[in-house]
Short mmCIF file of C-alpha atoms and ligand atoms in Angstrom, two decimals:
data_model
loop_
_atom_site.label_atom_id
_atom_site.label_comp_id
_atom_site.label_asym_id
_atom_site.label_seq_id
_atom_site.Cartn_x
_atom_site.Cartn_y
_atom_site.Cartn_z
CA MET A 182 18.17 -34.64 0.56
CA LEU A 183 14.98 -32.97 2.12
CA PRO A 184 13.18 -34.93 4.61
CA THR A 185 10.08 -36.25 2.80
CA GLY A 186 6.69 -36.49 5.06
CA THR A 187 3.07 -36.56 4.68
CA THR A 188 1.45 -33.25 3.56
CA GLY A 189 -1.91 -32.43 2.48
CA ASP A 190 -0.34 -31.65 -1.33
CA ARG A 191 -1.89 -34.04 -3.94
CA LEU A 192 -2.92 -34.43 -7.54
CA VAL A 193 -6.81 -35.38 -8.09
CA LEU A 194 -8.64 -36.48 -11.33
CA GLY A 195 -11.81 -36.19 -12.86
CA MET A 196 -14.44 -35.48 -15.23
CA ALA A 197 -16.84 -32.75 -16.07
CA GLY A 198 -19.94 -31.85 -18.12
CA GLY A 199 -20.92 -35.38 -18.12
CA GLY A 200 -17.65 -36.81 -19.88
CA ASP A 201 -17.06 -33.94 -22.29
CA PHE A 202 -13.91 -32.89 -20.38
CA ARG A 203 -10.93 -34.39 -18.49
CA VAL A 204 -9.76 -32.46 -15.23
CA ILE A 205 -6.61 -33.00 -13.37
CA ALA A 206 -6.17 -30.98 -10.53
CA ALA A 207 -3.45 -30.20 -8.03
CA GLN A 208 -2.90 -28.73 -4.44
CA THR A 209 0.67 -27.83 -3.85
CA ALA A 210 1.30 -25.26 -1.35
CA ASP A 211 3.22 -27.14 1.47
CA SER A 212 5.45 -28.27 -1.16
CA ILE A 213 5.92 -24.61 -2.53
CA GLU A 214 6.11 -23.23 1.23
CA LEU A 215 8.88 -25.94 1.68
CA ALA A 216 10.78 -24.66 -1.35
CA ARG A 217 10.66 -21.05 0.17
CA LEU A 218 11.78 -21.86 3.30
CA ARG A 219 14.71 -24.12 1.97
CA CYS A 220 15.68 -21.80 -0.82
CA ASP A 221 14.89 -18.40 0.66
CA LEU A 222 12.20 -17.44 -2.16
CA SER A 223 11.02 -14.01 -1.97
CA PRO A 224 7.08 -13.98 -2.98
CA VAL A 225 7.22 -13.20 -6.58
CA ALA A 226 10.00 -15.82 -6.70
CA ALA A 227 7.74 -18.31 -4.65
CA ALA A 228 4.62 -16.88 -6.93
CA ALA A 229 6.68 -17.82 -10.09
CA LEU A 230 8.17 -21.30 -8.90
CA GLY A 231 5.04 -22.47 -7.76
CA ARG A 232 3.12 -21.70 -10.64
CA ALA A 233 5.76 -23.56 -12.90
CA LEU A 234 6.03 -26.61 -10.23
CA THR A 235 2.17 -26.85 -10.32
CA SER A 236 2.22 -26.97 -14.20
CA ALA A 237 4.91 -29.73 -14.37
CA VAL A 238 3.07 -31.92 -11.93
CA LEU A 239 -0.15 -31.46 -14.12
CA LEU A 240 1.85 -31.98 -17.45
CA ALA A 241 3.44 -35.22 -15.92
CA ARG A 242 -0.19 -36.67 -15.59
CA LEU A 243 -1.55 -34.60 -18.59
CA LEU A 244 0.93 -36.21 -21.20
CA ASP A 245 0.70 -39.74 -19.47
CA LYS A 246 2.84 -42.39 -21.46
CA GLN A 247 1.92 -45.01 -18.64
CA VAL A 248 5.50 -44.84 -17.71
CA PRO A 249 5.82 -44.92 -13.71
CA GLU A 250 8.97 -42.99 -13.63
CA GLN A 251 8.08 -40.22 -16.40
CA HIS A 252 9.91 -37.12 -15.82
CA VAL A 253 8.91 -33.74 -17.23
CA SER A 254 10.93 -30.35 -16.65
CA LEU A 255 9.87 -26.90 -17.54
CA ARG A 256 12.20 -24.17 -18.17
CA LEU A 257 11.13 -20.47 -18.44
CA GLU A 258 13.44 -18.38 -19.40
CA GLY A 259 12.09 -14.79 -20.67
CA GLY A 260 15.09 -12.24 -20.05
CA GLY A 261 13.42 -10.87 -16.74
CA PRO A 262 15.08 -10.02 -13.36
CA LEU A 263 13.75 -13.30 -11.55
CA GLY A 264 16.29 -15.39 -14.01
CA PRO A 265 15.00 -18.65 -15.25
CA VAL A 266 12.20 -20.36 -13.84
CA ILE A 267 12.77 -24.57 -13.39
CA ALA A 268 10.42 -26.84 -12.03
CA GLU A 269 10.64 -30.65 -12.85
CA ALA A 270 7.96 -33.50 -11.63
CA THR A 271 7.92 -37.14 -11.79
CA ILE A 272 4.33 -38.80 -12.75
CA ASP A 273 3.97 -40.25 -9.32
CA GLY A 274 4.05 -36.57 -7.76
CA ARG A 275 7.71 -35.79 -6.61
CA VAL A 276 8.44 -32.38 -7.34
CA ARG A 277 11.39 -29.99 -7.36
CA GLY A 278 12.43 -26.65 -8.70
CA CYS A 279 14.43 -23.24 -8.61
CA VAL A 280 14.94 -20.03 -9.72
CA GLY A 281 17.68 -17.74 -10.79
CA ASN A 282 17.28 -14.81 -8.41
CA PRO A 283 15.63 -16.42 -5.84
CA GLN A 284 15.93 -13.30 -3.53
CA TYR A 285 14.38 -10.64 -6.50
CA GLU A 286 11.62 -8.80 -4.80
CA ASP A 287 8.76 -6.79 -6.21
CA THR A 288 6.12 -5.38 -4.19
CA ASP A 289 3.57 -5.85 -7.15
CA CYS A 290 4.22 -9.56 -7.04
CA ASP A 291 4.22 -9.37 -11.05
CA VAL A 292 5.41 -12.87 -12.34
CA GLY A 293 4.65 -11.55 -15.93
CA LEU A 294 7.25 -8.97 -15.68
CA ALA A 295 9.85 -10.90 -13.29
CA ILE A 296 9.89 -13.79 -15.90
CA GLY A 297 9.85 -11.66 -18.96
CA THR A 298 8.46 -12.71 -22.31
CA ASP A 299 11.81 -12.36 -24.32
CA GLY A 300 12.72 -16.18 -24.83
CA ASN A 301 11.07 -19.51 -24.48
CA LEU A 302 9.58 -22.08 -22.37
CA THR A 303 11.29 -25.42 -22.83
CA VAL A 304 9.52 -28.58 -21.85
CA VAL A 305 11.68 -31.65 -21.70
CA ARG A 306 10.13 -35.33 -21.01
CA LYS A 307 12.12 -38.23 -20.21
CA SER A 308 11.07 -41.97 -19.42
CA PRO A 309 13.19 -44.97 -18.33
CA PRO A 310 14.82 -46.80 -18.96
CA LEU A 311 16.32 -45.15 -21.90
CA MET A 312 15.80 -41.48 -20.34
CA LYS A 313 15.97 -40.11 -23.76
CA PRO A 314 14.74 -36.46 -23.73
CA TYR A 315 12.13 -35.52 -25.86
CA THR A 316 12.52 -31.79 -26.09
CA SER A 317 9.92 -29.03 -27.21
CA GLN A 318 10.39 -25.40 -27.32
CA VAL A 319 8.01 -22.41 -27.60
CA ARG A 320 8.26 -18.62 -27.29
CA LEU A 321 6.87 -16.97 -24.21
CA VAL A 322 3.53 -15.39 -24.79
CA SER A 323 3.00 -13.57 -20.99
CA GLY A 324 5.55 -14.66 -18.76
CA GLU A 325 2.54 -15.34 -16.56
CA VAL A 326 3.12 -19.27 -16.88
CA ALA A 327 -0.50 -20.39 -17.26
CA LYS A 328 -1.03 -18.63 -20.78
CA ASP A 329 2.41 -20.14 -21.69
CA VAL A 330 2.10 -23.51 -20.64
CA ALA A 331 -1.50 -23.71 -22.33
CA HIS A 332 0.11 -22.01 -25.68
CA TYR A 333 2.73 -24.93 -25.54
CA LEU A 334 -0.07 -27.71 -25.08
CA ALA A 335 -2.10 -26.20 -28.00
CA THR A 336 1.03 -25.68 -30.58
CA SER A 337 3.04 -28.37 -29.65
CA GLU A 338 0.69 -31.15 -28.20
CA GLN A 339 -2.45 -30.53 -30.00
CA ILE A 340 -4.17 -30.70 -26.75
CA PRO A 341 -6.70 -28.24 -26.37
CA THR A 342 -6.86 -27.14 -22.50
CA ALA A 343 -7.77 -24.54 -20.21
CA LEU A 344 -5.33 -24.20 -17.25
CA LEU A 345 -5.72 -22.21 -14.20
CA LEU A 346 -2.98 -21.74 -11.78
CA GLY A 347 -3.16 -19.92 -8.55
CA VAL A 348 -0.80 -19.01 -5.64
CA LEU A 349 -1.48 -16.94 -2.62
CA ASN A 350 1.41 -15.32 -0.44
CA ARG A 351 0.87 -14.21 3.18
CA PRO A 352 3.22 -12.58 5.50
CA THR A 353 3.59 -15.97 7.10
CA GLY A 354 4.46 -17.62 3.92
CA VAL A 355 2.50 -19.33 1.06
CA ALA A 356 -1.01 -19.90 1.84
CA ALA A 357 -2.61 -21.36 -0.95
CA CYS A 358 -1.06 -22.75 -4.04
CA GLY A 359 -2.61 -25.21 -6.90
CA GLY A 360 -4.04 -25.51 -10.47
CA ILE A 361 -6.31 -27.00 -12.63
CA VAL A 362 -6.34 -28.62 -16.07
CA ILE A 363 -9.45 -28.83 -18.30
CA GLN A 364 -8.94 -30.74 -21.63
CA SER A 365 -11.89 -31.17 -24.02
CA PHE A 366 -12.28 -34.11 -26.16
CA PRO A 367 -12.97 -34.47 -30.13
CA HIS A 368 -16.42 -35.04 -29.41
CA THR A 369 -16.87 -32.19 -27.06
CA THR A 370 -19.06 -29.17 -28.22
CA THR A 371 -18.55 -25.66 -28.73
CA LYS A 372 -21.28 -24.71 -26.69
CA THR A 373 -20.11 -26.95 -23.58
CA ILE A 374 -16.66 -25.49 -24.37
CA GLU A 375 -18.33 -21.93 -24.05
CA ALA A 376 -20.17 -22.99 -20.88
CA VAL A 377 -16.67 -23.96 -19.44
CA GLU A 378 -15.13 -20.82 -20.40
CA LYS A 379 -18.05 -18.64 -18.95
CA ALA A 380 -17.64 -20.81 -15.47
CA ILE A 381 -14.27 -20.09 -15.40
CA LEU A 382 -14.53 -16.29 -16.09
CA ASP A 383 -17.21 -16.19 -13.29
CA ALA A 384 -15.37 -18.12 -10.91
CA PRO A 385 -13.45 -16.30 -7.81
CA PRO A 386 -9.52 -16.45 -8.62
CA LEU A 387 -8.30 -19.97 -7.72
CA SER A 388 -5.79 -18.78 -5.17
CA SER A 389 -8.60 -17.42 -3.03
CA LEU A 390 -10.65 -20.48 -3.57
CA LEU A 391 -7.60 -22.57 -2.48
CA ALA A 392 -7.24 -20.78 0.86
CA GLU A 393 -10.36 -21.90 2.02
CA LEU A 394 -11.14 -25.29 0.31
CA PRO A 395 -9.49 -28.32 -0.55
CA ILE A 396 -8.79 -28.86 -4.35
CA HIS A 397 -11.55 -31.32 -5.39
CA HIS A 398 -14.07 -28.77 -3.65
CA ALA A 399 -12.51 -25.68 -5.56
CA VAL A 400 -12.50 -27.76 -8.74
CA ALA A 401 -16.35 -28.23 -8.37
CA ARG A 402 -16.63 -24.50 -7.17
CA VAL A 403 -14.81 -23.34 -10.51
CA LEU A 404 -16.70 -25.37 -12.94
CA GLY A 405 -20.21 -24.61 -11.27
CA SER A 406 -23.33 -25.80 -13.26
CA VAL A 407 -20.85 -27.55 -15.79
CA GLY A 408 -20.67 -30.16 -13.46
CA TYR A 409 -17.77 -31.79 -11.60
CA LYS A 410 -17.37 -35.57 -10.54
CA GLN A 411 -13.93 -36.60 -9.12
CA LEU A 412 -12.52 -40.30 -9.61
CA ASP A 413 -12.57 -42.01 -6.31
CA PRO A 414 -9.92 -40.50 -4.07
CA SER A 415 -7.73 -44.00 -4.28
CA PHE A 416 -6.68 -42.30 -7.45
CA ASP A 417 -5.23 -39.41 -5.75
CA ILE A 418 -1.67 -39.04 -5.84
CA PRO A 419 0.36 -37.68 -3.06
CA ILE A 420 2.85 -34.72 -4.16
CA GLU A 421 5.72 -34.20 -2.07
CA TYR A 422 8.75 -31.95 -2.57
CA HIS A 423 11.71 -34.39 -3.42
CA CYS A 424 15.42 -33.30 -4.39
CA ARG A 425 17.24 -36.16 -5.91
CA CYS A 426 20.69 -34.69 -4.77
CA SER A 427 23.42 -36.15 -2.24
CA ARG A 428 26.89 -35.73 -0.91
CA GLU A 429 28.30 -37.97 -3.77
CA LYS A 430 26.36 -36.16 -6.48
CA ALA A 431 27.77 -32.88 -5.05
CA LEU A 432 31.18 -34.13 -4.87
CA GLN A 433 31.27 -35.54 -8.60
CA MET A 434 30.56 -31.92 -9.92
CA TYR A 435 33.71 -31.00 -8.93
CA ARG A 436 35.48 -33.12 -11.83
CA TYR A 437 34.08 -30.82 -14.31
CA PHE A 438 36.12 -28.05 -12.24
CA PRO A 439 39.30 -26.78 -14.40
CA PRO A 440 42.27 -28.84 -12.97
CA GLN A 441 44.18 -25.31 -12.03
CA GLU A 442 41.03 -24.39 -10.12
CA LEU A 443 40.67 -27.74 -8.19
CA GLY A 444 44.25 -28.02 -7.61
CA GLU A 445 44.23 -24.06 -6.06
CA MET A 446 40.99 -25.48 -3.93
CA ILE A 447 43.14 -28.21 -2.71
CA GLY A 448 46.10 -26.41 -1.91
CA GLY A 449 44.45 -23.37 -0.27
CA GLY A 450 43.91 -25.75 2.79
CA THR A 451 40.11 -24.66 3.45
CA ASP A 452 37.07 -26.47 3.28
CA THR A 453 34.73 -25.95 0.00
CA GLU A 454 30.96 -25.50 0.20
CA ALA A 455 28.50 -26.26 -2.23
CA VAL A 456 24.56 -25.45 -2.33
CA CYS A 457 21.93 -27.39 -4.10
CA HIS A 458 20.06 -24.75 -5.70
CA PHE A 459 16.97 -27.43 -5.64
CA CYS A 460 16.72 -27.67 -1.80
CA GLY A 461 19.43 -25.47 -0.39
CA MET A 462 21.30 -28.32 1.06
CA ARG A 463 24.69 -27.54 2.04
CA TYR A 464 27.69 -30.27 1.51
CA ILE A 465 31.22 -29.35 2.93
CA PHE A 466 34.03 -30.92 0.90
CA THR A 467 37.49 -30.91 2.65
CA PRO A 468 40.71 -30.69 0.41
CA ASP A 469 41.09 -34.32 1.07
CA ASP A 470 37.79 -34.97 -0.22
CA LEU A 471 38.82 -33.05 -3.46
CA LEU A 472 42.02 -34.62 -3.58
CA GLY A 473 40.37 -37.88 -3.78
CA LEU A 474 38.40 -37.18 -6.57
CA GLU A 475 41.51 -35.66 -8.24
CA LEU A 476 43.51 -39.04 -7.75
CA GLY A 477 40.26 -40.85 -8.70
CA THR A 478 40.27 -39.18 -12.07
CA GLU A 479 43.58 -39.90 -12.84
CA ASN A 480 43.02 -43.77 -12.41
ZN1 LIG B 128 18.77 -30.97 -3.50
#
């Protein structure tokens, strides 16, 4: 498990246009930088995962079912060289994610090409105590993540939204990462929706705003004259990169190995290493650890 600590990452809530729009925004740079360091992500992998993780934490709040442990996962699989991108978030701000080929390099940092469009975005929601999954799938439309998630919200959830995502990589690491989702209501007029669309078009890229401003100021800057009012900061939700892996869970994975292969690992006399794709944690198991597992299976 990763050490947890206080970062500047958080999710903020607000309204725009005097109540015509619900706004949810997240600042996630510290979490993505931690993921980059622990999983050795290339810049384009960090950009893709940053967009996906930010989307997941925004969706967990947007699709609020008033369940404290509601869990949302996104899987973007478009056949591109980056492989699948997986992002998970809980409604209380814990995120984790991974990419298929974390070291894939692209000098243009083109997330759309890296993810590809020959495939689907799959969204799974689970709520305790039953954790029965609700799965929804749409075709990828751009591989850029924001358009894909907005397309999912419009078609699968019938929630009209604008979604902005931004990640800024510097040679030293992830300098900025975050996102804003702006949801209109049935009473919102076409004129005010057009005003928001124009404000978004006229605003500087979100990644450059987030490099200079905290998230709530960046949202106010994007919405400009439409007007943004943040809810009391006591409603802010801290976001942290949190992996649920453990030595015991990693060991239990070997139960699914073919018996012959497990037997060879035990008989080989050397230690076995398992690496968590979500946080880079390495777990070492001795032949005796695996033998105990095998004996346990027989009982
Ligand atoms: Zn882990």
